[in-house]
């Protein structure tokens, strides 16, 4: 015959006389251990009283509106046979700790005795941890109690582990109770929304963007994002929110370099290309990456170490009718200016015609994004993860520079270096940018 046990309110913290807002089971129901039986709601939060063990409900003695405190009896349960194993006779439930840890041999002997074991008093049985699960803390502090969702302790525990606020989950159970499947569906939908970029700021506790019917305010037309935008948008979003960006600004005096570039234009044309400021930037970037190897690295997957690269592949952002793409020029340290110019012309041409292969956009160590041909004075480029830094280049401008005796017109190229502050310190970024600028200011340095 199965044993009956009282169901008591466990430790619920400093709360007293907490109203019962829901009774989730009826007399005769079969329940599992930990299954929620009754929901309480204080003025701060809700909690469920779990079943102390598997069995059949004999009686639930409270109803909605009743008020309970820790230790109050709220019903009784007929325990399943396996929960009803007799207590060893030689271990008094009220005994002290040393008595409870009697030898296994002694217990075994007690179990084999034929005489029925005296049933422990219910109050003592309730103090056995296996039959009396640890308290489930009140949750949801800070929420309006009237909006707090109903869910079992196991669902609440899982939600805590996953960092899900149950207020956001739609419950499909009775009275909107959140079932395990509701929680899973919620997490799946959040993940797919994040991956597709539909949800801005997920995981950071931001509210979703408001849905606005723009047509209410004037004529509108809907245009689909390009394929490239759809693909690159979520990556840009991830990089922007997950990498702590800082941008270091500087200027390089490229007066002499520009004179050299113009002078070497004929030679480039002869080779079938154009000598663009970008190839000088690539060479200067390689020199800086060699001098500061920490920039030519990526964070390991677990974020505990740096993967330092011994090759110098530089990505170049190219503006195409379909959107931004970043082809990668390989082994830039081994190539001359004309060779790089030829390669850049070929890759940017392929990019604009949509003929770039996926392989040609992989493996970069560092990216350069030049808006110099368009204009602007500075901007904050987004790091192309898993790279650690990206150089933004704006339009060079002739500026008066004080020489100590007078002003001289000098061509100044604005540089904007965004870097991953988890790995790179501000001082290192300032040194890197200065060093890069110095290479551009005096090309002879690149030969050293
Ligand atoms: N300052 C002043 N003039 C500049 C300059 C600069 N920083 N950079 C380029 N120029 C000049 C070039 O010299 C060229 O002039 P000439 O024809 O007289 O020589 C003119 O501007 C046009 O240059 P360009 O931009 O077409 O060519 P490029 O080699 O400098 O750049 C490429 C090639 C592919 C990088 C560029 O075409 C491009 O797509 N840039 C956009 C990149 C982008 O979108 N970045 C943003 C990423 S974040 O959204």
PDB file of C-alpha atoms in Angstrom, residues 324-439:
ATOM      1  CA  UNK A 324      29.534  46.320 -50.549  1.00  0.00           C
ATOM      2  CA  UNK A 325      31.936  43.414 -51.154  1.00  0.00           C
ATOM      3  CA  UNK A 326      35.481  42.836 -49.899  1.00  0.00           C
ATOM      4  CA  UNK A 327      37.840  40.979 -52.259  1.00  0.00           C
ATOM      5  CA  UNK A 328      41.166  39.986 -50.728  1.00  0.00           C
ATOM      6  CA  UNK A 329      44.574  40.662 -52.281  1.00  0.00           C
ATOM      7  CA  UNK A 330      46.932  37.887 -51.231  1.00  0.00           C
ATOM      8  CA  UNK A 331      50.558  38.071 -50.115  1.00  0.00           C
ATOM      9  CA  UNK A 332      50.703  41.836 -50.479  1.00  0.00           C
ATOM     10  CA  UNK A 333      54.150  41.838 -48.840  1.00  0.00           C
ATOM     11  CA  UNK A 334      55.653  40.077 -51.865  1.00  0.00           C
ATOM     12  CA  UNK A 335      54.070  42.249 -54.564  1.00  0.00           C
ATOM     13  CA  UNK A 336      55.118  45.564 -56.107  1.00  0.00           C
ATOM     14  CA  UNK A 337      52.928  48.625 -56.606  1.00  0.00           C
ATOM     15  CA  UNK A 338      52.125  47.879 -60.256  1.00  0.00           C
ATOM     16  CA  UNK A 339      51.340  44.237 -59.531  1.00  0.00           C
ATOM     17  CA  UNK A 340      48.985  45.292 -56.724  1.00  0.00           C
ATOM     18  CA  UNK A 341      47.382  47.925 -58.964  1.00  0.00           C
ATOM     19  CA  UNK A 342      46.764  45.297 -61.664  1.00  0.00           C
ATOM     20  CA  UNK A 343      45.255  42.900 -59.161  1.00  0.00           C
ATOM     21  CA  UNK A 344      43.083  45.613 -57.620  1.00  0.00           C
ATOM     22  CA  UNK A 345      41.742  46.609 -61.052  1.00  0.00           C
ATOM     23  CA  UNK A 346      40.932  42.989 -61.828  1.00  0.00           C
ATOM     24  CA  UNK A 347      39.279  42.195 -58.483  1.00  0.00           C
ATOM     25  CA  UNK A 348      37.275  45.441 -58.245  1.00  0.00           C
ATOM     26  CA  UNK A 349      36.142  44.917 -61.871  1.00  0.00           C
ATOM     27  CA  UNK A 350      35.001  41.380 -61.064  1.00  0.00           C
ATOM     28  CA  UNK A 351      33.264  42.674 -57.928  1.00  0.00           C
ATOM     29  CA  UNK A 352      31.292  45.268 -59.879  1.00  0.00           C
ATOM     30  CA  UNK A 353      30.280  42.672 -62.447  1.00  0.00           C
ATOM     31  CA  UNK A 354      29.221  40.248 -59.709  1.00  0.00           C
ATOM     32  CA  UNK A 355      31.823  37.667 -60.803  1.00  0.00           C
ATOM     33  CA  UNK A 356      33.816  37.373 -57.567  1.00  0.00           C
ATOM     34  CA  UNK A 357      34.197  33.848 -56.255  1.00  0.00           C
ATOM     35  CA  UNK A 358      33.587  33.206 -52.554  1.00  0.00           C
ATOM     36  CA  UNK A 359      37.233  32.114 -52.214  1.00  0.00           C
ATOM     37  CA  UNK A 360      38.381  35.543 -53.426  1.00  0.00           C
ATOM     38  CA  UNK A 361      36.664  37.177 -50.453  1.00  0.00           C
ATOM     39  CA  UNK A 362      38.158  34.946 -47.769  1.00  0.00           C
ATOM     40  CA  UNK A 363      41.347  34.855 -45.730  1.00  0.00           C
ATOM     41  CA  UNK A 364      41.942  38.578 -45.193  1.00  0.00           C
ATOM     42  CA  UNK A 365      44.109  39.808 -42.297  1.00  0.00           C
ATOM     43  CA  UNK A 366      43.196  43.483 -42.452  1.00  0.00           C
ATOM     44  CA  UNK A 367      40.758  45.563 -44.509  1.00  0.00           C
ATOM     45  CA  UNK A 368      41.001  48.971 -46.143  1.00  0.00           C
ATOM     46  CA  UNK A 369      37.844  50.888 -46.918  1.00  0.00           C
ATOM     47  CA  UNK A 370      38.549  53.920 -49.089  1.00  0.00           C
ATOM     48  CA  UNK A 371      35.915  56.546 -49.636  1.00  0.00           C
ATOM     49  CA  UNK A 372      38.572  59.008 -50.790  1.00  0.00           C
ATOM     50  CA  UNK A 373      37.322  58.968 -54.371  1.00  0.00           C
ATOM     51  CA  UNK A 374      33.925  60.174 -53.130  1.00  0.00           C
ATOM     52  CA  UNK A 375      34.646  62.613 -50.278  1.00  0.00           C
ATOM     53  CA  UNK A 376      34.274  63.013 -46.555  1.00  0.00           C
ATOM     54  CA  UNK A 377      36.676  63.879 -43.777  1.00  0.00           C
ATOM     55  CA  UNK A 378      36.432  60.824 -41.491  1.00  0.00           C
ATOM     56  CA  UNK A 379      34.195  57.858 -40.678  1.00  0.00           C
ATOM     57  CA  UNK A 380      34.040  54.841 -38.377  1.00  0.00           C
ATOM     58  CA  UNK A 381      34.428  51.654 -40.438  1.00  0.00           C
ATOM     59  CA  UNK A 382      33.066  48.394 -39.000  1.00  0.00           C
ATOM     60  CA  UNK A 383      35.677  45.731 -38.279  1.00  0.00           C
ATOM     61  CA  UNK A 384      35.520  42.809 -40.679  1.00  0.00           C
ATOM     62  CA  UNK A 385      35.591  39.977 -38.085  1.00  0.00           C
ATOM     63  CA  UNK A 386      37.569  37.865 -37.353  1.00  0.00           C
ATOM     64  CA  UNK A 387      40.068  40.592 -38.280  1.00  0.00           C
ATOM     65  CA  UNK A 388      41.019  42.968 -35.487  1.00  0.00           C
ATOM     66  CA  UNK A 389      41.234  46.283 -37.321  1.00  0.00           C
ATOM     67  CA  UNK A 390      40.113  48.128 -40.428  1.00  0.00           C
ATOM     68  CA  UNK A 391      41.460  51.301 -41.995  1.00  0.00           C
ATOM     69  CA  UNK A 392      39.019  53.877 -43.308  1.00  0.00           C
ATOM     70  CA  UNK A 393      40.412  56.421 -45.778  1.00  0.00           C
ATOM     71  CA  UNK A 394      38.721  59.712 -46.605  1.00  0.00           C
ATOM     72  CA  UNK A 395      39.430  62.370 -49.214  1.00  0.00           C
ATOM     73  CA  UNK A 396      42.872  63.989 -49.183  1.00  0.00           C
ATOM     74  CA  UNK A 397      42.785  67.732 -48.872  1.00  0.00           C
ATOM     75  CA  UNK A 398      45.393  70.445 -49.214  1.00  0.00           C
ATOM     76  CA  UNK A 399      45.792  72.204 -45.876  1.00  0.00           C
ATOM     77  CA  UNK A 400      48.058  74.966 -44.566  1.00  0.00           C
ATOM     78  CA  UNK A 401      50.684  73.451 -42.296  1.00  0.00           C
ATOM     79  CA  UNK A 402      52.833  75.570 -39.984  1.00  0.00           C
ATOM     80  CA  UNK A 403      56.540  74.864 -40.566  1.00  0.00           C
ATOM     81  CA  UNK A 404      57.854  77.095 -37.780  1.00  0.00           C
ATOM     82  CA  UNK A 405      58.475  79.950 -40.168  1.00  0.00           C
ATOM     83  CA  UNK A 406      55.336  80.073 -42.195  1.00  0.00           C
ATOM     84  CA  UNK A 407      52.438  78.060 -43.606  1.00  0.00           C
ATOM     85  CA  UNK A 408      52.980  75.568 -46.382  1.00  0.00           C
ATOM     86  CA  UNK A 409      50.287  73.907 -48.463  1.00  0.00           C
ATOM     87  CA  UNK A 410      50.427  70.151 -47.752  1.00  0.00           C
ATOM     88  CA  UNK A 411      48.200  67.341 -48.989  1.00  0.00           C
ATOM     89  CA  UNK A 412      46.712  65.612 -45.947  1.00  0.00           C
ATOM     90  CA  UNK A 413      45.077  62.210 -46.132  1.00  0.00           C
ATOM     91  CA  UNK A 414      42.540  61.458 -43.341  1.00  0.00           C
ATOM     92  CA  UNK A 415      42.882  58.009 -41.772  1.00  0.00           C
ATOM     93  CA  UNK A 416      40.281  56.338 -39.511  1.00  0.00           C
ATOM     94  CA  UNK A 417      41.416  53.109 -37.888  1.00  0.00           C
ATOM     95  CA  UNK A 418      38.689  51.090 -36.115  1.00  0.00           C
ATOM     96  CA  UNK A 419      40.104  48.408 -33.847  1.00  0.00           C
ATOM     97  CA  UNK A 420      38.912  45.675 -31.500  1.00  0.00           C
ATOM     98  CA  UNK A 421      39.503  47.113 -28.057  1.00  0.00           C
ATOM     99  CA  UNK A 422      39.388  43.647 -26.446  1.00  0.00           C
ATOM    100  CA  UNK A 423      42.778  42.997 -28.006  1.00  0.00           C
ATOM    101  CA  UNK A 424      44.240  46.347 -29.012  1.00  0.00           C
ATOM    102  CA  UNK A 425      44.917  49.205 -26.619  1.00  0.00           C
ATOM    103  CA  UNK A 426      44.389  52.817 -27.608  1.00  0.00           C
ATOM    104  CA  UNK A 427      48.119  53.546 -27.383  1.00  0.00           C
ATOM    105  CA  UNK A 428      48.943  50.642 -29.732  1.00  0.00           C
ATOM    106  CA  UNK A 429      46.289  51.848 -32.180  1.00  0.00           C
ATOM    107  CA  UNK A 430      47.677  55.401 -32.117  1.00  0.00           C
ATOM    108  CA  UNK A 431      51.218  54.057 -32.743  1.00  0.00           C
ATOM    109  CA  UNK A 432      49.998  51.771 -35.536  1.00  0.00           C
ATOM    110  CA  UNK A 433      48.143  54.586 -37.291  1.00  0.00           C
ATOM    111  CA  UNK A 434      51.061  56.996 -36.900  1.00  0.00           C
ATOM    112  CA  UNK A 435      53.482  54.399 -38.217  1.00  0.00           C
ATOM    113  CA  UNK A 436      51.238  53.726 -41.206  1.00  0.00           C
ATOM    114  CA  UNK A 437      50.988  57.483 -41.871  1.00  0.00           C
ATOM    115  CA  UNK A 438      54.787  57.811 -41.708  1.00  0.00           C
ATOM    116  CA  UNK A 439      55.185  55.104 -44.372  1.00  0.00           C
TER     117      UNK A 439
END
